[in-house]
Amino acid sequence: MTIGSFFIRASRVLNSSNLLLLCTLSGGSVVAYSESQSGAERPSIDANDPSKKKVVVLGTGWAATSFLKDLDASLYDVQVVSPRNYFAFTPLLPSVTCGTVEARSIVEPVRNIIKKRKGEINFWEAECVKIDSSNKKVFCRSNIDNLVGSGEFSLDYDFLVVAVGAQVNTFNTPGVKENCHFLKDVEDAQRIRLSVIDCFEKAVLPSLSDEERRSNLHFVVVGGGPTGVEFAAELHDYVQEDLVKLYPTVNDKVKITLIQSGDHILNMFDDRISSFAEQKFMRDGIEVQTGCRVVSVNDKNITMKVKSTGEVCSVPHGLVVWSTGIATLPVIKDFMEEIGQAKRHVLATNEWLRVKGCEDVYAIGDCSSITQRKIVDDITAIFEAADKNKSGTLTIEEFQEVMDDIVLRYPQVEHYLKQKHLRDFTTLWKDLQGNESKEIDVEAFKQALSHADSQVKSLPATAQVAAQQGAYLARCFNRKDHAEEHPEGPRRFSGSGRHRFLPFRYRHLGQFAPLGGEQAAAELPGDWVSMGHSTQWLWYSVYASKQVSWRTRVLVVSDWTRRFIFGRDSSRV
């Protein structure tokens, strides 16, 4: 029996589109056939199964990929739109800039990821240019211009998941876009790698003066956050371990400068880590200039202003890497204007990641920020819900009945208790009363809880946050029908019933800062700080385990091994 006849007979017996789907997921040639056929059948993109709700996902970054990996795609008609057909492990981008890790080792094709999911997911390599929430439609355009056919199309949706990320924030500084390198994606890292080699190749030409060589070999990093610090450390290792051996005539002319507008680098870390990093950079010869703001950049010089003195100075450079934060993409700005969020910097969502002002639009990752509801806005409703006998006062027993729901609905209350080293609400209540009163009125209740809102904080724009948001939203989508009948969330104090889902709760798992020389710093849960060579090996193990596939995991580890044995490659390819 031939393979073809076997599948024909099996499909007749089982009447199985499921078996056909299994075949498409296991064979590359069949996948290509399936995609070409589906594309030819429809000039406009329609749902594969009209009975399923249509979910459109914008982006293939940390948030979107995490969402797709955990989503039960058999429940929905899922379509993904992104100008990049891969997922990139962005924490290793600084390593790509210097050849410690190759670019292809940290990327995984999106189609490899979605073909392993339960159900069918369609991917379109295009860029979303407009979101029409009133008509539940997104307009997209392909960036592939050299082939025949129109690259513009639209998609209808029932649910939209916006995970397009963000762009680099230049703060409108003159000359930054034209003369600086960014470090936001794989293409940026590859360009930096080529430019570093160009600087050295140009510096060794016999026609240059010593001053010109020093200018070409002055590498400036703007931004003292994790990305800027890690790039400066990677570049220093690259120069000292590899390039000085290949370009010995200019090894004394290389200079690396890190410019930070704040008082310290890594200011989002523990002070001990920030101090350790500054001292190590000083020993390594990396010049750290804190309290300086860049005012302009041209192709030859970078001009900065010292905040403390107001002095303006200009220094020559060979390469400038700009790593100072993120800004909103144009398509998100237009969308925010449409839904009445024009005055904000990022999309505002509620605690369930739904965009405010849009019923079926969700936003995750760097393009959004959760607006945590303040407990003071609901304090009266909470009191009335707890006061079952309508006496105008609360007993400890009445209060304890709603305590768990308060903690779930308003996480800032738990943070406040931890900050004050208080065990529970009754302790807080007792302290504010100054005695062991058994009842409390509404004014004392407000006084007891109103200070908790001081603990409301925005989440950082990190891969860790984006990945957790994507996984959370996927779980909500998987349990939508179940949660309709059996709500899982806290009670609605201002209404009846309960919320369908628990609100999103970020769990901080720690953060790393590689500092070069096989040393790193880590800030881990429990106020544990670790620095040194052992932390670097912890960094290796964590980043290897966090790879999206076994393929990338093996490639990254092999790249690290190759670098240990043979060094980094300096070829300009």
Coordinates of C-alpha atoms in Angstrom, one line a residue, residues 3-559:
I3 CA 1.5 6.3 1.5
G4 CA -1.0 8.3 -0.6
S5 CA -3.5 5.4 -0.7
F6 CA -3.1 4.9 3.0
F7 CA -4.1 8.5 3.8
I8 CA -7.0 8.4 1.3
R9 CA -8.5 5.2 2.9
A10 CA -7.9 6.5 6.4
S11 CA -9.6 9.8 5.6
R12 CA -12.6 7.9 4.3
V13 CA -12.9 5.7 7.3
L14 CA -12.4 8.4 9.9
N15 CA -13.8 11.3 7.8
S16 CA -11.0 13.1 9.5
S17 CA -9.9 16.6 9.0
N18 CA -8.0 16.1 12.2
L19 CA -5.9 13.4 10.6
L20 CA -5.2 15.6 7.7
L21 CA -4.1 18.4 10.1
L22 CA -1.8 16.0 11.8
C23 CA -0.2 15.2 8.5
T24 CA 0.3 18.9 7.7
L25 CA 2.0 19.5 11.0
S26 CA 4.4 16.6 10.6
G27 CA 5.6 17.1 7.0
G28 CA 7.1 20.3 5.6
S29 CA 6.1 19.6 2.0
V30 CA 2.5 19.0 2.9
V31 CA 2.4 22.2 5.0
A32 CA 3.5 24.2 1.9
Y33 CA 0.8 22.5 -0.2
S34 CA -1.9 23.3 2.4
E35 CA -0.9 26.9 2.7
S36 CA -0.7 27.5 -1.1
Q37 CA -4.1 26.0 -1.6
S38 CA -5.8 28.0 1.2
G39 CA -4.3 31.2 -0.1
A40 CA -5.5 30.6 -3.7
E41 CA -9.1 29.9 -2.7
R42 CA -9.8 33.3 -1.1
P43 CA -9.0 36.8 -2.4
S44 CA -10.1 38.0 1.1
I45 CA -9.2 36.2 4.3
D46 CA -12.2 34.5 5.9
A47 CA -12.6 32.2 8.8
N48 CA -11.9 28.6 8.3
D49 CA -14.7 27.5 10.6
P50 CA -17.6 30.0 10.8
S51 CA -18.7 28.5 14.2
K52 CA -15.4 29.5 15.8
K53 CA -14.7 32.9 17.1
K54 CA -11.9 34.7 15.2
V55 CA -8.9 35.7 17.2
V56 CA -6.3 38.0 15.5
V57 CA -2.9 38.3 17.1
L58 CA -0.7 41.2 16.2
G59 CA 3.0 40.5 16.8
T60 CA 5.4 37.7 17.3
G61 CA 7.4 38.9 20.3
W62 CA 7.5 37.7 23.8
A63 CA 3.9 38.4 24.7
A64 CA 2.4 37.1 21.4
T65 CA 4.5 34.0 21.3
S66 CA 3.7 33.1 24.9
F67 CA 0.0 33.6 24.2
L68 CA 0.2 31.3 21.1
K69 CA 2.1 28.6 22.9
D70 CA -0.4 28.3 25.7
L71 CA -3.6 29.0 23.6
D72 CA -5.9 26.0 22.8
A73 CA -6.1 27.0 19.1
S74 CA -8.7 24.2 18.5
L75 CA -11.3 26.5 20.2
Y76 CA -10.8 29.5 17.9
D77 CA -9.9 30.5 14.4
V78 CA -6.5 32.1 15.1
Q79 CA -4.7 34.4 12.7
V80 CA -1.3 36.0 13.4
V81 CA 0.0 39.1 11.7
S82 CA 3.6 40.3 12.1
P83 CA 6.3 41.9 9.9
R84 CA 8.7 39.3 11.3
N85 CA 8.3 35.6 10.7
Y86 CA 10.3 34.7 13.7
F87 CA 10.5 35.0 17.5
A88 CA 13.8 36.4 18.9
F89 CA 15.2 35.8 22.3
T90 CA 15.9 39.5 22.9
P91 CA 17.9 39.2 26.1
L92 CA 20.8 37.8 24.1
L93 CA 20.9 40.6 21.5
P94 CA 23.9 42.2 23.2
S95 CA 25.7 38.9 22.7
V96 CA 24.8 38.9 19.0
T97 CA 26.4 42.3 18.5
C98 CA 29.9 40.9 19.2
G99 CA 29.6 37.4 17.8
T100 CA 29.4 35.6 21.2
V101 CA 26.1 34.1 19.9
E102 CA 25.1 34.0 16.3
A103 CA 21.8 35.7 15.2
R104 CA 20.2 32.5 13.9
S105 CA 20.8 30.8 17.2
I106 CA 18.4 33.0 19.1
V107 CA 15.5 33.1 16.6
E108 CA 12.8 30.5 16.0
P109 CA 10.5 30.6 12.9
V110 CA 7.0 31.4 13.9
R111 CA 5.7 28.6 11.7
N112 CA 7.8 26.1 13.6
I113 CA 6.1 27.3 16.8
I114 CA 2.5 27.4 15.6
K115 CA 2.6 24.0 13.8
K116 CA 3.2 22.3 17.2
R117 CA 0.1 23.8 18.7
K118 CA -3.2 22.1 19.1
G119 CA -5.5 23.3 16.3
E120 CA -4.7 25.4 13.2
I121 CA -3.1 28.8 13.3
N122 CA -2.6 30.9 10.2
F123 CA 0.4 33.3 10.0
W124 CA 0.6 36.3 7.6
E125 CA 3.9 38.2 7.3
A126 CA 2.7 41.7 7.1
E127 CA 2.4 44.9 9.2
C128 CA -0.7 46.1 10.8
V129 CA -1.2 49.7 9.7
K130 CA -4.7 50.5 11.2
I131 CA -7.0 49.1 13.8
D132 CA -10.7 49.8 13.3
S133 CA -12.2 48.7 16.6
S134 CA -15.7 50.1 15.8
N135 CA -16.0 47.6 12.8
K136 CA -13.8 45.0 14.4
K137 CA -11.3 45.0 11.6
V138 CA -7.5 45.4 11.1
F139 CA -5.8 46.6 8.0
C140 CA -2.5 45.1 7.1
R141 CA 0.2 45.6 4.5
S142 CA 3.0 43.3 3.4
N143 CA 6.6 44.7 3.5
I144 CA 7.5 42.4 0.5
D145 CA 7.4 44.8 -2.4
N146 CA 9.4 43.0 -5.2
L147 CA 6.8 40.4 -6.0
V148 CA 3.6 40.5 -8.0
G149 CA 0.2 40.8 -6.3
S150 CA -1.3 43.3 -3.8
G151 CA 0.2 43.2 -0.4
E152 CA -2.7 44.9 1.3
F153 CA -5.5 43.1 3.0
S154 CA -7.9 43.3 6.0
L155 CA -9.0 40.9 8.7
D156 CA -12.2 40.7 10.7
Y157 CA -12.0 39.7 14.3
D158 CA -14.1 38.7 17.3
F159 CA -11.2 39.1 19.6
L160 CA -8.0 41.2 18.9
V161 CA -4.8 40.6 20.8
V162 CA -2.4 43.6 20.3
A163 CA 1.2 42.6 21.1
V164 CA 3.2 44.7 18.6
G165 CA 5.8 45.9 21.1
A166 CA 7.3 49.3 20.9
Q167 CA 10.0 51.4 19.2
V168 CA 13.1 53.1 20.6
N169 CA 12.5 56.4 22.3
T170 CA 14.8 59.1 20.9
F171 CA 13.3 61.9 23.0
N172 CA 13.4 63.9 19.8
T173 CA 17.1 64.4 20.2
P174 CA 18.5 65.9 17.0
G175 CA 20.6 63.4 14.9
V176 CA 19.8 60.3 16.9
K177 CA 17.8 58.5 14.2
E178 CA 20.4 59.3 11.5
N179 CA 23.6 58.7 13.4
C180 CA 22.9 56.1 16.2
H181 CA 22.5 52.4 16.3
F182 CA 19.6 50.9 18.2
L183 CA 19.5 47.5 19.9
K184 CA 15.8 46.5 19.7
D185 CA 15.8 43.5 17.3
V186 CA 18.1 41.1 15.5
E187 CA 18.7 43.3 12.5
D188 CA 20.0 46.1 14.8
A189 CA 22.4 43.6 16.5
Q190 CA 23.8 42.5 13.1
R191 CA 24.3 46.1 12.0
I192 CA 26.2 46.9 15.1
R193 CA 28.4 43.8 14.7
L194 CA 29.4 44.9 11.2
S195 CA 30.0 48.5 12.3
V196 CA 32.3 47.5 15.1
I197 CA 34.5 45.6 12.6
D198 CA 34.3 48.6 10.2
C199 CA 35.6 50.9 13.0
F200 CA 38.7 48.7 13.5
E201 CA 39.4 48.1 9.8
K202 CA 39.2 51.9 9.2
A203 CA 41.4 52.6 12.2
V204 CA 44.3 50.5 11.0
L205 CA 44.6 52.1 7.6
P206 CA 48.0 53.7 7.1
S207 CA 46.6 57.1 6.0
L208 CA 45.0 57.9 9.3
S209 CA 46.5 60.0 12.1
D210 CA 46.5 58.9 15.7
E211 CA 43.7 61.3 16.5
E212 CA 41.5 59.9 13.7
R213 CA 42.2 56.4 15.0
R214 CA 41.1 57.3 18.5
S215 CA 37.9 58.9 17.1
N216 CA 37.1 55.8 15.1
L217 CA 37.7 53.5 18.0
H218 CA 35.6 55.6 20.5
F219 CA 32.5 53.5 21.2
V220 CA 29.7 55.4 23.0
V221 CA 26.7 53.7 24.7
V222 CA 23.8 56.0 25.7
G223 CA 21.7 54.5 28.4
G224 CA 22.7 52.9 31.6
G225 CA 19.9 50.3 31.8
P226 CA 20.4 46.5 31.4
T227 CA 20.7 46.6 27.6
G228 CA 23.3 49.4 27.5
V229 CA 25.3 48.0 30.4
E230 CA 25.4 44.5 28.9
F231 CA 26.4 45.8 25.5
A232 CA 29.2 47.8 26.9
A233 CA 30.4 44.7 28.8
E234 CA 30.1 42.5 25.8
L235 CA 32.0 45.0 23.6
H236 CA 34.8 45.3 26.2
D237 CA 35.2 41.5 26.3
Y238 CA 35.2 41.3 22.5
V239 CA 37.9 44.0 22.3
Q240 CA 40.1 42.6 25.0
E241 CA 39.8 38.9 24.3
D242 CA 39.7 38.9 20.5
L243 CA 40.1 42.2 18.6
V244 CA 43.3 43.5 20.3
K245 CA 45.0 40.2 19.1
L246 CA 43.9 40.9 15.5
Y247 CA 44.6 44.7 15.5
P248 CA 47.6 45.1 17.9
T249 CA 48.6 48.4 16.5
V250 CA 45.5 50.2 17.8
N251 CA 44.9 48.3 21.0
D252 CA 45.8 51.4 23.1
K253 CA 43.4 53.7 21.2
V254 CA 40.2 51.9 22.0
K255 CA 37.8 53.6 24.4
I256 CA 34.3 52.7 25.6
T257 CA 32.1 55.4 27.2
L258 CA 28.7 54.8 28.9
I259 CA 26.5 57.8 29.3
Q260 CA 23.7 57.8 31.8
S261 CA 21.3 60.7 32.6
G262 CA 20.7 59.4 36.1
D263 CA 23.0 59.3 39.1
H264 CA 23.8 55.6 38.7
I265 CA 23.7 52.9 36.1
L266 CA 21.3 50.0 36.6
N267 CA 19.2 52.2 38.9
M268 CA 16.3 49.8 38.7
F269 CA 18.5 47.2 40.5
D270 CA 19.5 47.0 44.1
D271 CA 22.0 49.6 45.1
R272 CA 24.6 47.0 45.8
I273 CA 24.4 45.8 42.2
S274 CA 24.6 49.3 40.8
S275 CA 27.7 50.0 42.9
F276 CA 29.3 46.7 41.9
A277 CA 28.8 47.4 38.2
E278 CA 30.2 50.9 38.4
Q279 CA 33.3 49.7 40.2
K280 CA 33.9 46.8 37.8
F281 CA 33.5 49.1 34.8
M282 CA 36.1 51.5 36.4
R283 CA 38.5 48.6 36.8
D284 CA 37.9 47.5 33.2
G285 CA 38.6 50.9 31.8
I286 CA 35.0 51.6 30.7
E287 CA 34.3 55.3 31.3
V288 CA 30.9 55.8 33.0
Q289 CA 29.5 59.4 32.8
T290 CA 26.5 59.8 35.0
G291 CA 24.3 62.9 35.3
C292 CA 24.8 63.7 31.6
R293 CA 22.1 64.2 29.0
V294 CA 22.8 63.9 25.2
V295 CA 21.6 67.0 23.4
S296 CA 22.6 66.2 19.8
V297 CA 24.5 63.6 17.7
N298 CA 26.1 64.0 14.3
D299 CA 28.2 61.7 12.2
K300 CA 31.4 62.8 13.9
N301 CA 30.6 64.0 17.4
I302 CA 28.2 63.5 20.2
T303 CA 27.2 66.6 22.3
M304 CA 26.1 66.2 25.9
K305 CA 25.2 68.4 28.8
V306 CA 26.3 67.9 32.4
K307 CA 23.3 68.4 34.6
S308 CA 25.1 69.5 37.7
T309 CA 27.2 72.2 36.1
G310 CA 25.3 73.0 32.9
E311 CA 28.5 72.5 31.0
V312 CA 28.1 71.4 27.3
C313 CA 30.8 69.3 25.8
S314 CA 31.3 67.5 22.5
V315 CA 33.4 64.3 21.9
P316 CA 34.2 62.5 18.7
H317 CA 32.9 58.9 18.2
G318 CA 33.2 56.0 15.9
L319 CA 30.0 54.3 16.9
V320 CA 27.0 55.3 19.1
V321 CA 24.5 52.8 20.5
W322 CA 21.3 54.4 21.7
S323 CA 19.5 52.4 24.4
T324 CA 17.3 54.8 26.5
G325 CA 13.8 53.3 26.7
I326 CA 10.8 52.7 24.5
A327 CA 8.1 54.8 22.7
T328 CA 4.7 54.0 21.2
L329 CA 4.5 52.8 17.6
P330 CA 2.5 55.0 15.1
V331 CA -0.2 52.4 14.6
I332 CA -0.8 52.3 18.4
K333 CA -0.8 56.1 18.6
D334 CA -3.6 56.2 15.9
F335 CA -5.5 53.6 17.7
M336 CA -5.2 55.4 21.0
E337 CA -6.6 58.6 19.4
E338 CA -9.6 56.6 18.1
I339 CA -10.5 55.2 21.5
G340 CA -9.9 58.3 23.5
Q341 CA -6.5 57.6 25.0
A342 CA -4.6 60.2 23.0
K343 CA -3.0 61.8 26.0
R344 CA -1.4 58.6 27.2
H345 CA 2.0 57.2 26.3
V346 CA 0.9 53.5 26.0
L347 CA -2.4 51.7 25.7
A348 CA -4.3 51.5 29.0
T349 CA -5.7 48.2 30.0
N350 CA -7.6 46.9 33.0
E351 CA -6.4 44.2 35.3
W352 CA -7.7 41.6 32.9
L353 CA -5.6 43.1 30.0
R354 CA -8.6 44.3 28.1
V355 CA -8.0 47.7 26.5
K356 CA -10.1 50.4 28.2
G357 CA -12.8 51.6 25.8
C358 CA -12.8 48.4 23.7
E359 CA -14.9 45.4 24.6
D360 CA -13.0 42.7 22.7
V361 CA -9.5 44.1 22.3
Y362 CA -6.7 43.0 24.5
A363 CA -3.1 44.5 24.7
I364 CA -0.1 42.7 26.2
G365 CA 3.6 43.4 26.3
D366 CA 5.5 46.7 25.8
C367 CA 2.6 48.4 23.9
S368 CA 0.4 48.5 27.0
S369 CA 0.3 49.3 30.7
I370 CA -2.2 48.0 33.3
T371 CA -4.2 50.7 35.0
Q372 CA -4.7 49.3 38.5
R373 CA -8.0 50.4 40.0
K374 CA -7.6 52.2 43.3
I375 CA -9.2 50.8 46.3
V376 CA -10.2 54.3 47.5
D377 CA -12.6 54.5 44.5
D378 CA -14.5 51.4 45.8
I379 CA -14.0 51.9 49.5
T380 CA -17.7 52.7 50.2
A381 CA -18.9 49.8 48.1
I382 CA -16.6 47.4 49.9
F383 CA -17.8 48.6 53.2
E384 CA -21.5 48.2 52.2
A385 CA -20.8 44.7 50.9
A386 CA -19.1 43.6 54.1
D387 CA -21.7 45.2 56.3
K388 CA -24.3 42.5 55.9
N389 CA -26.5 43.6 58.8
K390 CA -26.5 47.2 57.6
S391 CA -25.4 48.4 61.1
G392 CA -23.1 51.1 59.8
T393 CA -20.1 49.4 61.4
L394 CA -18.0 46.3 60.6
T395 CA -17.0 43.6 63.0
I396 CA -13.7 41.7 62.5
E397 CA -15.6 38.7 61.4
E398 CA -17.5 40.6 58.7
F399 CA -14.4 42.1 57.5
Q400 CA -12.5 38.8 57.2
E401 CA -15.3 37.5 54.9
V402 CA -14.3 39.9 52.2
M403 CA -10.6 40.1 53.0
D404 CA -9.5 37.5 50.4
D405 CA -11.5 39.2 47.7
I406 CA -9.9 42.5 48.5
V407 CA -6.4 41.0 48.2
L408 CA -7.3 39.4 44.9
R409 CA -8.9 42.5 43.4
Y410 CA -6.5 45.1 44.8
P411 CA -2.9 43.7 44.9
Q412 CA -1.6 47.0 46.2
V413 CA -3.2 46.2 49.6
E414 CA -1.0 43.1 49.9
H415 CA 2.1 45.1 48.9
Y416 CA 1.3 47.7 51.5
L417 CA 0.9 45.1 54.3
K418 CA 4.3 43.6 53.3
Q419 CA 6.0 47.0 53.3
K420 CA 4.6 47.8 56.7
H421 CA 5.5 44.3 58.0
L422 CA 1.8 43.7 59.0
R423 CA 0.4 40.3 59.2
D424 CA -3.2 41.0 58.0
F425 CA -5.9 43.7 57.9
T426 CA -6.9 43.2 61.5
T427 CA -3.5 44.2 62.6
L428 CA -3.6 47.3 60.4
W429 CA -7.1 48.1 61.8
K430 CA -6.0 47.7 65.4
D431 CA -2.9 49.9 64.9
L432 CA -4.9 52.7 63.4
Q433 CA -7.5 52.5 66.1
G434 CA -4.9 52.5 68.8
N435 CA -6.9 49.8 70.7
E436 CA -8.6 46.5 70.3
S437 CA -11.9 47.9 69.1
K438 CA -14.2 45.2 67.8
E439 CA -16.1 47.4 65.4
I440 CA -15.1 50.1 62.9
D441 CA -17.1 52.7 61.0
V442 CA -16.8 53.7 57.4
E443 CA -14.5 56.7 58.0
A444 CA -12.0 54.6 60.0
F445 CA -12.3 51.9 57.4
K446 CA -11.3 54.4 54.7
Q447 CA -8.4 55.6 56.8
A448 CA -7.2 52.1 57.2
L449 CA -7.1 51.2 53.5
S450 CA -6.6 54.5 51.7
H451 CA -2.8 54.4 52.1
A452 CA -2.6 51.1 50.2
D453 CA -3.0 53.0 46.9
S454 CA 0.5 54.4 47.3
Q455 CA 1.8 50.9 46.3
V456 CA 0.3 51.1 42.9
K457 CA 3.2 50.8 40.4
S458 CA 3.5 50.3 36.7
L459 CA 5.1 47.1 35.5
P460 CA 8.4 47.3 33.7
A461 CA 8.6 46.8 30.0
T462 CA 10.5 43.5 30.1
A463 CA 10.4 40.2 28.4
Q464 CA 9.4 38.6 31.7
V465 CA 6.3 40.7 32.1
A466 CA 5.3 40.2 28.5
A467 CA 5.7 36.5 28.7
Q468 CA 3.6 36.2 31.8
Q469 CA 0.9 38.4 30.3
G470 CA 0.7 36.3 27.2
A471 CA 0.4 33.0 29.2
Y472 CA -2.3 34.5 31.5
L473 CA -4.4 35.8 28.6
A474 CA -4.1 32.4 26.9
R475 CA -5.5 30.7 30.0
C476 CA -8.4 33.1 30.1
F477 CA -9.2 32.4 26.5
N478 CA -9.0 28.7 27.1
R479 CA -11.5 28.9 30.0
K480 CA -13.9 31.5 28.6
D481 CA -16.9 29.1 28.4
H482 CA -16.2 27.5 31.7
A483 CA -15.8 30.8 33.5
E484 CA -19.1 32.0 32.1
E485 CA -20.9 29.4 34.2
H486 CA -18.3 29.1 37.0
P487 CA -16.6 32.5 37.6
E488 CA -13.2 32.3 39.1
G489 CA -12.4 35.8 40.0
P490 CA -13.1 38.0 43.1
R491 CA -16.5 39.3 43.9
R492 CA -17.8 42.5 42.3
F493 CA -18.1 45.0 45.2
S494 CA -19.8 47.6 43.0
G495 CA -22.2 45.1 41.5
S496 CA -23.4 41.5 41.9
G497 CA -21.7 38.2 41.3
R498 CA -18.0 37.6 40.7
H499 CA -15.5 38.5 38.0
R500 CA -15.0 35.7 35.5
F501 CA -11.3 35.5 36.0
L502 CA -8.7 36.3 38.5
P503 CA -6.9 39.6 37.6
F504 CA -3.4 39.4 36.1
R505 CA -0.8 39.2 38.8
Y506 CA 2.8 39.7 37.9
R507 CA 5.3 37.4 39.7
H508 CA 8.8 38.8 39.6
L509 CA 11.3 35.9 39.1
G510 CA 14.4 38.1 39.3
Q511 CA 16.7 39.8 36.8
F512 CA 20.2 39.5 35.6
A513 CA 22.9 42.0 34.5
P514 CA 26.0 40.4 32.8
L515 CA 29.0 42.6 33.5
G516 CA 31.7 41.0 31.3
G517 CA 34.8 39.1 32.3
E518 CA 32.6 36.0 33.1
Q519 CA 30.9 38.0 35.9
A520 CA 27.3 38.9 36.4
A521 CA 24.9 40.3 38.9
A522 CA 21.5 39.0 39.8
E523 CA 18.6 40.2 41.9
L524 CA 16.3 37.3 42.8
P525 CA 13.1 37.0 44.8
G526 CA 13.5 37.2 48.5
D527 CA 15.8 40.2 48.4
W528 CA 18.7 38.0 47.4
V529 CA 21.5 39.6 45.5
S530 CA 24.3 37.6 43.9
M531 CA 27.4 38.9 42.1
G532 CA 30.5 37.4 40.6
H533 CA 31.6 34.4 38.5
S534 CA 29.1 32.0 40.0
T535 CA 26.3 34.3 39.0
Q536 CA 27.5 34.2 35.4
W537 CA 27.1 30.4 35.4
L538 CA 23.6 30.8 36.8
W539 CA 22.9 33.2 34.0
Y540 CA 24.1 30.7 31.4
S541 CA 21.8 28.0 32.9
V542 CA 18.8 30.2 33.1
Y543 CA 19.1 31.7 29.7
A544 CA 19.7 28.2 28.1
S545 CA 16.6 26.8 29.8
K546 CA 14.4 29.7 28.8
Q547 CA 15.0 29.2 25.0
V548 CA 11.8 28.7 23.1
S549 CA 12.8 25.4 21.5
W550 CA 15.4 22.6 21.9
R551 CA 16.8 23.7 18.5
T552 CA 17.7 27.2 19.8
R553 CA 18.8 25.8 23.1
V554 CA 21.4 23.6 21.5
L555 CA 22.6 26.3 19.1
V556 CA 23.1 28.9 21.9
V557 CA 25.0 26.4 24.1
S558 CA 27.1 25.4 21.1
D559 CA 27.9 29.1 20.4

